[in-house]
PDB file of C-alpha atoms in Angstrom:
ATOM      1  CA  MET A 150     -14.651 -52.936 -33.138  1.00  0.00           C
ATOM      2  CA  ALA A 151     -13.978 -51.468 -35.858  1.00  0.00           C
ATOM      3  CA  PRO A 152     -15.703 -51.114 -39.124  1.00  0.00           C
ATOM      4  CA  LYS A 153     -16.323 -54.544 -40.720  1.00  0.00           C
ATOM      5  CA  ASP A 154     -13.560 -54.952 -43.863  1.00  0.00           C
ATOM      6  CA  GLU A 155     -14.531 -57.805 -46.301  1.00  0.00           C
ATOM      7  CA  ILE A 156     -11.396 -60.115 -47.312  1.00  0.00           C
ATOM      8  CA  ASP A 157     -11.845 -63.287 -48.887  1.00  0.00           C
ATOM      9  CA  GLY A 158     -15.581 -62.967 -49.022  1.00  0.00           C
ATOM     10  CA  MET A 159     -15.327 -62.813 -45.317  1.00  0.00           C
ATOM     11  CA  LYS A 160     -16.489 -59.933 -42.932  1.00  0.00           C
ATOM     12  CA  PHE A 161     -13.835 -59.091 -41.141  1.00  0.00           C
ATOM     13  CA  GLU A 162     -13.580 -56.959 -37.546  1.00  0.00           C
ATOM     14  CA  GLN A 163      -9.958 -55.517 -35.494  1.00  0.00           C
ATOM     15  CA  ARG A 164      -9.155 -53.632 -32.830  1.00  0.00           C
ATOM     16  CA  HIS A 165      -5.922 -54.096 -30.732  1.00  0.00           C
ATOM     17  CA  GLY A 166      -4.762 -52.211 -27.672  1.00  0.00           C
ATOM     18  CA  LYS A 167      -3.085 -52.263 -24.035  1.00  0.00           C
ATOM     19  CA  GLU A 168      -4.533 -52.944 -21.105  1.00  0.00           C
ATOM     20  CA  ARG A 169      -4.288 -52.394 -17.375  1.00  0.00           C
ATOM     21  CA  VAL A 170      -1.261 -49.842 -17.708  1.00  0.00           C
ATOM     22  CA  ARG A 171      -0.588 -48.668 -14.253  1.00  0.00           C
ATOM     23  CA  VAL A 172       0.468 -45.140 -13.465  1.00  0.00           C
ATOM     24  CA  GLY A 173       0.819 -43.186 -10.053  1.00  0.00           C
ATOM     25  CA  ARG A 174       1.351 -39.388 -10.345  1.00  0.00           C
ATOM     26  CA  VAL A 175       2.118 -37.094  -7.844  1.00  0.00           C
ATOM     27  CA  TRP A 176       1.567 -32.938  -8.091  1.00  0.00           C
ATOM     28  CA  ARG A 177       3.274 -31.196  -5.494  1.00  0.00           C
ATOM     29  CA  SER A 178       1.988 -27.620  -4.703  1.00  0.00           C
ATOM     30  CA  GLY A 179       4.439 -24.689  -4.906  1.00  0.00           C
ATOM     31  CA  LYS A 180       1.800 -22.143  -2.638  1.00  0.00           C
ATOM     32  CA  ASP A 181       1.784 -24.836   0.442  1.00  0.00           C
ATOM     33  CA  GLY A 182       3.665 -27.647  -0.174  1.00  0.00           C
ATOM     34  CA  ARG A 183       0.588 -29.891  -0.055  1.00  0.00           C
ATOM     35  CA  HIS A 184       1.072 -33.051  -2.425  1.00  0.00           C
ATOM     36  CA  PHE A 185      -1.914 -34.626  -4.530  1.00  0.00           C
ATOM     37  CA  PHE A 186      -1.940 -38.130  -5.704  1.00  0.00           C
ATOM     38  CA  VAL A 187      -3.878 -40.763  -8.052  1.00  0.00           C
ATOM     39  CA  GLU A 188      -2.979 -43.742  -8.802  1.00  0.00           C
ATOM     40  CA  TRP A 189      -4.629 -44.999 -12.583  1.00  0.00           C
ATOM     41  CA  ASN A 190      -5.327 -48.042 -14.313  1.00  0.00           C
ATOM     42  CA  VAL A 191      -5.217 -47.044 -18.437  1.00  0.00           C
ATOM     43  CA  SER A 192      -6.704 -49.477 -20.822  1.00  0.00           C
ATOM     44  CA  ILE A 193      -6.038 -48.498 -24.513  1.00  0.00           C
ATOM     45  CA  GLY A 194      -8.075 -49.596 -27.811  1.00  0.00           C
ATOM     46  CA  LEU A 195      -7.375 -48.509 -31.042  1.00  0.00           C
ATOM     47  CA  LEU A 196      -9.173 -48.695 -34.006  1.00  0.00           C
ATOM     48  CA  SER A 197      -7.130 -48.273 -37.173  1.00  0.00           C
ATOM     49  CA  ASP A 198      -6.529 -49.153 -40.682  1.00  0.00           C
ATOM     50  CA  CYS A 199      -3.751 -51.747 -40.729  1.00  0.00           C
ATOM     51  CA  ILE A 200      -5.650 -54.911 -42.286  1.00  0.00           C
ATOM     52  CA  PRO A 201      -2.321 -56.058 -43.696  1.00  0.00           C
ATOM     53  CA  ALA A 202      -0.713 -56.850 -40.503  1.00  0.00           C
ATOM     54  CA  TYR A 203      -3.787 -59.763 -40.318  1.00  0.00           C
ATOM     55  CA  VAL A 204      -3.575 -60.710 -43.891  1.00  0.00           C
ATOM     56  CA  ARG A 205      -0.054 -60.608 -45.278  1.00  0.00           C
ATOM     57  CA  ALA A 206       2.040 -60.263 -41.958  1.00  0.00           C
ATOM     58  CA  ASP A 207       2.664 -56.616 -42.993  1.00  0.00           C
ATOM     59  CA  ASN A 208       3.475 -54.511 -39.238  1.00  0.00           C
ATOM     60  CA  SER A 209       4.018 -51.385 -40.753  1.00  0.00           C
ATOM     61  CA  ASP A 210       0.581 -49.508 -39.566  1.00  0.00           C
ATOM     62  CA  ILE A 211       0.896 -51.363 -36.451  1.00  0.00           C
ATOM     63  CA  VAL A 212       1.063 -48.930 -33.274  1.00  0.00           C
ATOM     64  CA  ALA A 213       2.799 -51.141 -31.095  1.00  0.00           C
ATOM     65  CA  THR A 214       1.251 -51.777 -27.753  1.00  0.00           C
ATOM     66  CA  ASP A 215       4.470 -51.102 -26.069  1.00  0.00           C
ATOM     67  CA  THR A 216       4.540 -47.671 -27.473  1.00  0.00           C
ATOM     68  CA  MET A 217       1.135 -47.116 -26.045  1.00  0.00           C
ATOM     69  CA  LYS A 218       2.400 -48.212 -22.482  1.00  0.00           C
ATOM     70  CA  ASN A 219       4.753 -45.656 -23.050  1.00  0.00           C
ATOM     71  CA  THR A 220       2.698 -42.874 -24.410  1.00  0.00           C
ATOM     72  CA  VAL A 221       0.765 -43.577 -20.551  1.00  0.00           C
ATOM     73  CA  TYR A 222       4.022 -42.613 -19.038  1.00  0.00           C
ATOM     74  CA  VAL A 223       5.053 -39.836 -21.333  1.00  0.00           C
ATOM     75  CA  LYS A 224       1.642 -38.301 -20.622  1.00  0.00           C
ATOM     76  CA  ALA A 225       1.618 -38.358 -17.420  1.00  0.00           C
ATOM     77  CA  LYS A 226       4.658 -36.339 -17.032  1.00  0.00           C
ATOM     78  CA  GLU A 227       3.542 -33.752 -19.679  1.00  0.00           C
ATOM     79  CA  CYS A 228       0.754 -33.168 -17.327  1.00  0.00           C
ATOM     80  CA  SER A 229       2.152 -30.586 -14.979  1.00  0.00           C
ATOM     81  CA  GLU A 230      -0.624 -29.276 -13.275  1.00  0.00           C
ATOM     82  CA  LYS A 231      -3.554 -31.811 -11.849  1.00  0.00           C
ATOM     83  CA  VAL A 232      -6.385 -33.206 -14.240  1.00  0.00           C
ATOM     84  CA  SER A 233      -9.030 -35.430 -13.329  1.00  0.00           C
ATOM     85  CA  VAL A 234      -8.953 -39.080 -14.473  1.00  0.00           C
ATOM     86  CA  GLU A 235     -12.070 -37.557 -17.402  1.00  0.00           C
ATOM     87  CA  GLU A 236      -9.055 -35.248 -18.471  1.00  0.00           C
ATOM     88  CA  PHE A 237      -6.819 -37.380 -18.778  1.00  0.00           C
ATOM     89  CA  ALA A 238      -8.723 -40.442 -20.800  1.00  0.00           C
ATOM     90  CA  ILE A 239      -9.785 -37.206 -23.420  1.00  0.00           C
ATOM     91  CA  LEU A 240      -5.608 -36.182 -23.955  1.00  0.00           C
ATOM     92  CA  LEU A 241      -4.717 -39.706 -24.484  1.00  0.00           C
ATOM     93  CA  ALA A 242      -7.616 -39.995 -27.257  1.00  0.00           C
ATOM     94  CA  LYS A 243      -6.832 -37.285 -28.797  1.00  0.00           C
ATOM     95  CA  HIS A 244      -2.883 -38.229 -29.024  1.00  0.00           C
ATOM     96  CA  PHE A 245      -3.552 -41.777 -30.472  1.00  0.00           C
ATOM     97  CA  THR A 246      -6.525 -40.037 -32.803  1.00  0.00           C
ATOM     98  CA  SER A 247      -4.427 -37.121 -34.143  1.00  0.00           C
ATOM     99  CA  PHE A 248      -0.335 -38.449 -33.655  1.00  0.00           C
ATOM    100  CA  TYR A 249      -1.113 -41.626 -36.204  1.00  0.00           C
ATOM    101  CA  PRO A 250      -2.863 -41.436 -39.287  1.00  0.00           C
ATOM    102  CA  GLN A 251      -3.930 -44.842 -39.252  1.00  0.00           C
ATOM    103  CA  VAL A 252      -5.876 -44.287 -36.264  1.00  0.00           C
ATOM    104  CA  THR A 253      -9.813 -43.796 -36.884  1.00  0.00           C
ATOM    105  CA  THR A 254     -11.201 -43.961 -33.680  1.00  0.00           C
ATOM    106  CA  ALA A 255      -9.579 -44.298 -29.392  1.00  0.00           C
ATOM    107  CA  ILE A 256     -11.201 -45.544 -26.938  1.00  0.00           C
ATOM    108  CA  ILE A 257      -9.661 -45.347 -22.954  1.00  0.00           C
ATOM    109  CA  GLN A 258     -10.987 -46.655 -19.977  1.00  0.00           C
ATOM    110  CA  ILE A 259      -9.590 -46.081 -16.413  1.00  0.00           C
ATOM    111  CA  VAL A 260     -10.339 -46.930 -13.197  1.00  0.00           C
ATOM    112  CA  GLU A 261      -9.005 -44.566 -10.472  1.00  0.00           C
ATOM    113  CA  LYS A 262      -7.909 -45.871  -7.104  1.00  0.00           C
ATOM    114  CA  PRO A 263      -9.435 -44.606  -4.378  1.00  0.00           C
ATOM    115  CA  TRP A 264      -6.137 -43.133  -2.335  1.00  0.00           C
ATOM    116  CA  GLU A 265      -7.799 -40.539   0.122  1.00  0.00           C
ATOM    117  CA  ARG A 266      -6.233 -37.852   2.253  1.00  0.00           C
ATOM    118  CA  ILE A 267      -5.367 -38.897   5.931  1.00  0.00           C
ATOM    119  CA  SER A 268      -6.025 -36.512   8.309  1.00  0.00           C
ATOM    120  CA  ILE A 269      -4.324 -36.751  11.536  1.00  0.00           C
ATOM    121  CA  SER A 270      -6.025 -34.674  14.630  1.00  0.00           C
ATOM    122  CA  GLY A 271      -8.509 -33.391  12.996  1.00  0.00           C
ATOM    123  CA  GLN A 272      -5.688 -32.011  10.271  1.00  0.00           C
ATOM    124  CA  PRO A 273      -5.631 -33.083   6.526  1.00  0.00           C
ATOM    125  CA  HIS A 274      -1.868 -34.295   6.119  1.00  0.00           C
ATOM    126  CA  ASP A 275       0.299 -32.411   3.236  1.00  0.00           C
ATOM    127  CA  HIS A 276       1.533 -35.704   1.958  1.00  0.00           C
ATOM    128  CA  GLY A 277      -0.377 -38.832   3.339  1.00  0.00           C
ATOM    129  CA  PHE A 278      -2.997 -41.539   2.296  1.00  0.00           C
ATOM    130  CA  LYS A 279      -5.281 -44.270   3.238  1.00  0.00           C
ATOM    131  CA  LEU A 280      -6.803 -46.148   0.696  1.00  0.00           C
ATOM    132  CA  GLY A 281     -10.649 -46.015   0.095  1.00  0.00           C
ATOM    133  CA  SER A 282     -12.919 -48.168  -1.487  1.00  0.00           C
ATOM    134  CA  GLU A 283     -15.182 -47.393  -4.212  1.00  0.00           C
ATOM    135  CA  ARG A 284     -13.864 -46.312  -7.814  1.00  0.00           C
ATOM    136  CA  HIS A 285     -14.435 -43.701  -9.897  1.00  0.00           C
ATOM    137  CA  THR A 286     -14.384 -44.972 -13.561  1.00  0.00           C
ATOM    138  CA  THR A 287     -14.199 -43.483 -17.289  1.00  0.00           C
ATOM    139  CA  GLN A 288     -14.812 -44.340 -20.757  1.00  0.00           C
ATOM    140  CA  VAL A 289     -13.612 -42.049 -24.008  1.00  0.00           C
ATOM    141  CA  ILE A 290     -14.164 -42.867 -27.138  1.00  0.00           C
ATOM    142  CA  LEU A 291     -12.534 -40.199 -30.106  1.00  0.00           C
ATOM    143  CA  THR A 292     -13.417 -40.382 -33.489  1.00  0.00           C
ATOM    144  CA  LYS A 293     -10.305 -38.930 -35.463  1.00  0.00           C
ATOM    145  CA  ASN A 294     -13.094 -36.440 -36.777  1.00  0.00           C
ATOM    146  CA  GLY A 295     -13.989 -35.101 -33.655  1.00  0.00           C
ATOM    147  CA  THR A 296     -16.803 -37.133 -31.931  1.00  0.00           C
ATOM    148  CA  LEU A 297     -16.469 -37.987 -28.658  1.00  0.00           C
ATOM    149  CA  GLN A 298     -18.548 -40.159 -26.084  1.00  0.00           C
ATOM    150  CA  LEU A 299     -17.763 -39.423 -22.638  1.00  0.00           C
ATOM    151  CA  THR A 300     -18.367 -41.703 -19.820  1.00  0.00           C
ATOM    152  CA  SER A 301     -18.000 -41.218 -16.224  1.00  0.00           C
ATOM    153  CA  GLY A 302     -19.367 -44.077 -12.915  1.00  0.00           C
ATOM    154  CA  VAL A 303     -18.486 -45.301  -9.789  1.00  0.00           C
ATOM    155  CA  GLU A 304     -17.594 -49.030  -8.980  1.00  0.00           C
ATOM    156  CA  GLY A 305     -17.978 -51.175  -5.680  1.00  0.00           C
ATOM    157  CA  LEU A 306     -19.874 -48.251  -4.008  1.00  0.00           C
ATOM    158  CA  ALA A 307     -20.937 -50.392  -0.745  1.00  0.00           C
ATOM    159  CA  LEU A 308     -24.514 -49.253   0.944  1.00  0.00           C
ATOM    160  CA  LEU A 309     -26.415 -50.877   3.412  1.00  0.00           C
ATOM    161  CA  LYS A 310     -29.072 -50.093   5.444  1.00  0.00           C
ATOM    162  CA  THR A 311     -30.511 -52.144   8.443  1.00  0.00           C
ATOM    163  CA  THR A 312     -34.400 -51.547   7.990  1.00  0.00           C
ATOM    164  CA  LYS A 313     -36.905 -49.846   5.721  1.00  0.00           C
ATOM    165  CA  SER A 314     -37.242 -51.967   3.204  1.00  0.00           C
ATOM    166  CA  GLY A 315     -39.236 -54.605   2.272  1.00  0.00           C
ATOM    167  CA  PHE A 316     -40.756 -56.610  -0.963  1.00  0.00           C
ATOM    168  CA  GLU A 317     -44.238 -58.388  -1.727  1.00  0.00           C
ATOM    169  CA  GLY A 318     -46.549 -58.279  -4.095  1.00  0.00           C
ATOM    170  CA  PHE A 319     -44.140 -60.562  -7.031  1.00  0.00           C
ATOM    171  CA  ILE A 320     -45.278 -63.397  -8.584  1.00  0.00           C
ATOM    172  CA  ARG A 321     -45.917 -66.816  -6.506  1.00  0.00           C
ATOM    173  CA  ASP A 322     -45.796 -70.238  -8.097  1.00  0.00           C
ATOM    174  CA  HIS A 323     -44.748 -73.603  -7.231  1.00  0.00           C
ATOM    175  CA  ASN A 324     -41.388 -72.873  -6.787  1.00  0.00           C
ATOM    176  CA  THR A 325     -41.537 -69.678  -4.486  1.00  0.00           C
ATOM    177  CA  ILE A 326     -40.539 -70.131  -0.872  1.00  0.00           C
ATOM    178  CA  LEU A 327     -39.162 -66.472  -0.614  1.00  0.00           C
ATOM    179  CA  PRO A 328     -41.778 -64.855   2.273  1.00  0.00           C
ATOM    180  CA  GLU A 329     -43.259 -61.238   1.838  1.00  0.00           C
ATOM    181  CA  THR A 330     -41.936 -58.974   4.420  1.00  0.00           C
ATOM    182  CA  ARG A 331     -41.710 -55.557   4.721  1.00  0.00           C
ATOM    183  CA  GLU A 332     -39.216 -55.419   7.077  1.00  0.00           C
ATOM    184  CA  ARG A 333     -35.702 -56.188   6.170  1.00  0.00           C
ATOM    185  CA  MET A 334     -31.783 -55.252   5.359  1.00  0.00           C
ATOM    186  CA  LEU A 335     -31.192 -54.065   2.239  1.00  0.00           C
ATOM    187  CA  ALA A 336     -27.421 -54.024   1.384  1.00  0.00           C
ATOM    188  CA  THR A 337     -25.923 -53.619  -2.821  1.00  0.00           C
ATOM    189  CA  GLU A 338     -22.484 -52.694  -4.478  1.00  0.00           C
ATOM    190  CA  VAL A 339     -23.577 -49.892  -6.557  1.00  0.00           C
ATOM    191  CA  SER A 340     -22.144 -49.923 -10.196  1.00  0.00           C
ATOM    192  CA  ALA A 341     -22.853 -46.306 -11.975  1.00  0.00           C
ATOM    193  CA  THR A 342     -22.094 -45.079 -15.191  1.00  0.00           C
ATOM    194  CA  TRP A 343     -23.953 -41.743 -16.838  1.00  0.00           C
ATOM    195  CA  ARG A 344     -22.908 -40.268 -20.132  1.00  0.00           C
ATOM    196  CA  TYR A 345     -22.396 -36.736 -20.007  1.00  0.00           C
ATOM    197  CA  HIS A 346     -24.280 -34.543 -22.739  1.00  0.00           C
ATOM    198  CA  PHE A 347     -20.838 -33.590 -24.694  1.00  0.00           C
ATOM    199  CA  GLU A 348     -20.841 -35.076 -28.531  1.00  0.00           C
ATOM    200  CA  SER A 349     -17.522 -33.441 -30.010  1.00  0.00           C
ATOM    201  CA  LEU A 350     -14.289 -31.821 -28.225  1.00  0.00           C
ATOM    202  CA  GLN A 351     -15.409 -28.338 -29.530  1.00  0.00           C
ATOM    203  CA  SER A 352     -18.486 -28.902 -27.193  1.00  0.00           C
ATOM    204  CA  ILE A 353     -16.185 -29.303 -23.910  1.00  0.00           C
ATOM    205  CA  GLY A 354     -14.168 -26.251 -24.952  1.00  0.00           C
ATOM    206  CA  LYS A 355     -11.210 -25.415 -22.476  1.00  0.00           C
ATOM    207  CA  VAL A 356     -13.056 -24.156 -19.808  1.00  0.00           C
ATOM    208  CA  PRO A 357     -12.217 -26.531 -16.766  1.00  0.00           C
ATOM    209  CA  LEU A 358     -15.621 -28.716 -16.276  1.00  0.00           C
ATOM    210  CA  GLY A 359     -14.460 -29.764 -12.847  1.00  0.00           C
ATOM    211  CA  PHE A 360     -15.266 -33.384 -13.115  1.00  0.00           C
ATOM    212  CA  THR A 361     -13.678 -34.934 -10.189  1.00  0.00           C
ATOM    213  CA  GLU A 362     -16.491 -32.598  -8.290  1.00  0.00           C
ATOM    214  CA  LYS A 363     -19.179 -34.034 -10.584  1.00  0.00           C
ATOM    215  CA  TYR A 364     -18.258 -37.638  -9.840  1.00  0.00           C
ATOM    216  CA  LEU A 365     -18.286 -36.659  -5.948  1.00  0.00           C
ATOM    217  CA  ASP A 366     -21.682 -34.666  -6.464  1.00  0.00           C
ATOM    218  CA  VAL A 367     -23.251 -37.438  -8.058  1.00  0.00           C
ATOM    219  CA  LYS A 368     -22.097 -39.831  -5.865  1.00  0.00           C
ATOM    220  CA  LYS A 369     -23.819 -37.906  -3.049  1.00  0.00           C
ATOM    221  CA  VAL A 370     -27.191 -38.076  -5.108  1.00  0.00           C
ATOM    222  CA  LEU A 371     -27.118 -41.642  -5.074  1.00  0.00           C
ATOM    223  CA  VAL A 372     -26.018 -41.961  -1.473  1.00  0.00           C
ATOM    224  CA  ASP A 373     -28.568 -39.746  -0.534  1.00  0.00           C
ATOM    225  CA  THR A 374     -31.409 -41.081  -2.812  1.00  0.00           C
ATOM    226  CA  PHE A 375     -30.965 -44.768  -1.227  1.00  0.00           C
ATOM    227  CA  PHE A 376     -31.002 -43.936   2.371  1.00  0.00           C
ATOM    228  CA  GLY A 377     -33.421 -40.968   2.762  1.00  0.00           C
ATOM    229  CA  PRO A 378     -33.070 -38.136   5.676  1.00  0.00           C
ATOM    230  CA  PRO A 379     -31.040 -39.274   8.471  1.00  0.00           C
ATOM    231  CA  LYS A 380     -33.949 -39.483  11.239  1.00  0.00           C
ATOM    232  CA  GLU A 381     -36.552 -41.199   9.646  1.00  0.00           C
ATOM    233  CA  GLY A 382     -35.195 -42.807   6.439  1.00  0.00           C
ATOM    234  CA  VAL A 383     -36.943 -43.574   2.969  1.00  0.00           C
ATOM    235  CA  TYR A 384     -39.269 -46.710   2.908  1.00  0.00           C
ATOM    236  CA  SER A 385     -37.354 -49.422  -0.470  1.00  0.00           C
ATOM    237  CA  PRO A 386     -40.433 -51.624  -1.561  1.00  0.00           C
ATOM    238  CA  SER A 387     -38.128 -53.233  -3.948  1.00  0.00           C
ATOM    239  CA  VAL A 388     -34.151 -52.618  -5.086  1.00  0.00           C
ATOM    240  CA  GLN A 389     -36.211 -52.060  -8.762  1.00  0.00           C
ATOM    241  CA  ALA A 390     -37.979 -49.210  -6.895  1.00  0.00           C
ATOM    242  CA  THR A 391     -34.929 -47.827  -5.169  1.00  0.00           C
ATOM    243  CA  LEU A 392     -32.565 -47.899  -8.490  1.00  0.00           C
ATOM    244  CA  TYR A 393     -35.014 -46.201 -10.431  1.00  0.00           C
ATOM    245  CA  ASP A 394     -35.364 -42.999  -7.844  1.00  0.00           C
ATOM    246  CA  MET A 395     -31.892 -42.765  -7.913  1.00  0.00           C
ATOM    247  CA  ALA A 396     -30.949 -42.645 -11.428  1.00  0.00           C
ATOM    248  CA  LYS A 397     -33.873 -40.274 -11.587  1.00  0.00           C
ATOM    249  CA  ALA A 398     -32.587 -38.333  -8.956  1.00  0.00           C
ATOM    250  CA  VAL A 399     -29.383 -37.374 -10.842  1.00  0.00           C
ATOM    251  CA  LEU A 400     -30.646 -36.614 -14.177  1.00  0.00           C
ATOM    252  CA  ALA A 401     -33.005 -34.128 -12.330  1.00  0.00           C
ATOM    253  CA  ARG A 402     -30.308 -32.703 -10.582  1.00  0.00           C
ATOM    254  CA  PHE A 403     -27.334 -32.964 -13.266  1.00  0.00           C
ATOM    255  CA  PRO A 404     -28.690 -31.206 -16.644  1.00  0.00           C
ATOM    256  CA  ASP A 405     -25.611 -32.326 -18.467  1.00  0.00           C
ATOM    257  CA  VAL A 406     -25.734 -35.671 -17.794  1.00  0.00           C
ATOM    258  CA  SER A 407     -28.002 -37.077 -20.899  1.00  0.00           C
ATOM    259  CA  SER A 408     -27.846 -40.785 -19.247  1.00  0.00           C
ATOM    260  CA  ILE A 409     -27.502 -43.410 -16.469  1.00  0.00           C
ATOM    261  CA  GLN A 410     -26.826 -46.681 -16.467  1.00  0.00           C
ATOM    262  CA  LEU A 411     -27.296 -48.591 -12.514  1.00  0.00           C
ATOM    263  CA  LYS A 412     -26.256 -52.417 -11.408  1.00  0.00           C
ATOM    264  CA  MET A 413     -27.132 -52.947  -8.031  1.00  0.00           C
ATOM    265  CA  PRO A 414     -26.985 -56.731  -6.447  1.00  0.00           C
ATOM    266  CA  ASN A 415     -29.425 -57.568  -3.548  1.00  0.00           C
ATOM    267  CA  ILE A 416     -26.849 -58.745  -1.465  1.00  0.00           C
ATOM    268  CA  HIS A 417     -28.433 -61.332   0.822  1.00  0.00           C
ATOM    269  CA  PHE A 418     -28.487 -60.853   4.631  1.00  0.00           C
ATOM    270  CA  LEU A 419     -30.259 -63.981   5.715  1.00  0.00           C
ATOM    271  CA  PRO A 420     -32.427 -64.040   9.293  1.00  0.00           C
ATOM    272  CA  VAL A 421     -30.917 -66.687  11.583  1.00  0.00           C
ATOM    273  CA  ASN A 422     -32.899 -68.966  13.612  1.00  0.00           C
ATOM    274  CA  LEU A 423     -31.307 -72.006  15.513  1.00  0.00           C
ATOM    275  CA  SER A 424     -32.720 -74.682  17.091  1.00  0.00           C
ATOM    276  CA  SER A 425     -32.136 -78.411  17.728  1.00  0.00           C
ATOM    277  CA  LYS A 426     -34.586 -81.478  18.772  1.00  0.00           C
ATOM    278  CA  VAL A 427     -33.502 -80.894  22.174  1.00  0.00           C
ATOM    279  CA  ASN A 428     -33.312 -77.591  21.693  1.00  0.00           C
ATOM    280  CA  PRO A 429     -35.853 -75.895  19.713  1.00  0.00           C
ATOM    281  CA  VAL A 430     -35.130 -72.666  20.008  1.00  0.00           C
ATOM    282  CA  ILE A 431     -31.408 -71.868  20.429  1.00  0.00           C
ATOM    283  CA  VAL A 432     -31.796 -68.624  18.573  1.00  0.00           C
ATOM    284  CA  LYS A 433     -34.546 -67.326  17.757  1.00  0.00           C
ATOM    285  CA  PHE A 434     -34.604 -64.711  15.012  1.00  0.00           C
ATOM    286  CA  GLU A 435     -35.900 -60.591  16.087  1.00  0.00           C
ATOM    287  CA  ASP A 436     -34.463 -58.893  13.134  1.00  0.00           C
ATOM    288  CA  ASP A 437     -31.332 -58.848  14.899  1.00  0.00           C
ATOM    289  CA  VAL A 438     -29.007 -61.727  13.826  1.00  0.00           C
ATOM    290  CA  TYR A 439     -28.371 -62.228  10.502  1.00  0.00           C
ATOM    291  CA  LEU A 440     -26.203 -64.427   8.127  1.00  0.00           C
ATOM    292  CA  PRO A 441     -24.385 -62.111   5.299  1.00  0.00           C
ATOM    293  CA  THR A 442     -23.741 -63.680   1.908  1.00  0.00           C
ATOM    294  CA  ASP A 443     -22.391 -62.544  -0.983  1.00  0.00           C
ATOM    295  CA  GLU A 444     -23.902 -65.874  -3.623  1.00  0.00           C
ATOM    296  CA  PRO A 445     -26.529 -66.128  -4.827  1.00  0.00           C
ATOM    297  CA  HIS A 446     -27.173 -62.635  -4.821  1.00  0.00           C
ATOM    298  CA  GLY A 447     -30.439 -60.887  -7.226  1.00  0.00           C
ATOM    299  CA  SER A 448     -29.125 -58.913  -9.975  1.00  0.00           C
ATOM    300  CA  ILE A 449     -31.093 -55.844 -10.676  1.00  0.00           C
ATOM    301  CA  GLU A 450     -29.604 -53.246 -13.342  1.00  0.00           C
ATOM    302  CA  ALA A 451     -31.486 -50.464 -15.962  1.00  0.00           C
ATOM    303  CA  SER A 452     -30.730 -47.479 -17.249  1.00  0.00           C
ATOM    304  CA  LEU A 453     -31.965 -43.886 -17.801  1.00  0.00           C
ATOM    305  CA  SER A 454     -32.153 -41.712 -20.742  1.00  0.00           C
ATOM    306  CA  ARG A 455     -33.389 -38.380 -21.623  1.00  0.00           C
ATOM    307  CA  ILE A 456     -35.347 -38.686 -24.677  1.00  0.00           C
ATOM    308  CA  ARG A 457     -33.106 -38.412 -28.043  1.00  0.00           C
ATOM    309  CA  SER A 458     -29.696 -39.040 -25.342  1.00  0.00           C
ATOM    310  CA  LYS A 459     -27.409 -41.866 -26.766  1.00  0.00           C
ATOM    311  CA  MET A 460     -26.297 -44.743 -24.122  1.00  0.00           C
TER     312      MET A 460
END
């Protein structure tokens, strides 16, 4: 929210913006005829000096939310070269904080829909795409004086391994019926956000930073740490321990990432045992037949930051 203003002896905070602005952009390569495509869902929030609009019905300092929507399409058109979702968010934030004197801070959030280039007979298609699963996200918070917070992330990263997981040694009381185990299935849908160390527009500069490549690299570290080596895997004593190992691996691999936050619900696959009075063993569970569930599920989240970093 915007800094607090005192009105009629009360503290007042406000912001306004436009959410769920959907835009698709195609870039056509003149060299080989290959097309590049992105689809973004953009949300804009502005902190601005427009108190009169609330208290005196004076709209003269309001940036219309319809104007914000149109700006998304204008800026997408102006991007003659392919840009990452992070670069586009920074471009929008710079426009709103520099073009409008009333705007003190711009908050841009974008979710990229996972369109992936399709291959036909092993050859990448020049202009064909299919919808994938996990989503690339970003948030940019930029103030008028150039102070910057830049976060990237991934949503909907569904991971599952059929062994090398357990859970034991937890608190037991009169409400506990969960058995301890060293053999279970582990499934989750990872949501991760990581903040880059940049603190101002000046610290980014004009050199391409490869945000899309960094997104893919961070995602690979998360996945590799979750599963372990292809043959032997890695044992997970809890979702908590695996989450920490994943977060630690990202900070160790990427020095320009100052902090990371992970949310990893424990999605349960329940053993199936079926019996009846007539037949006491219809189905006996032998680590083979499960009942997939999505709720209720365990909720595990944590953040890991370098000392003196800001999440």
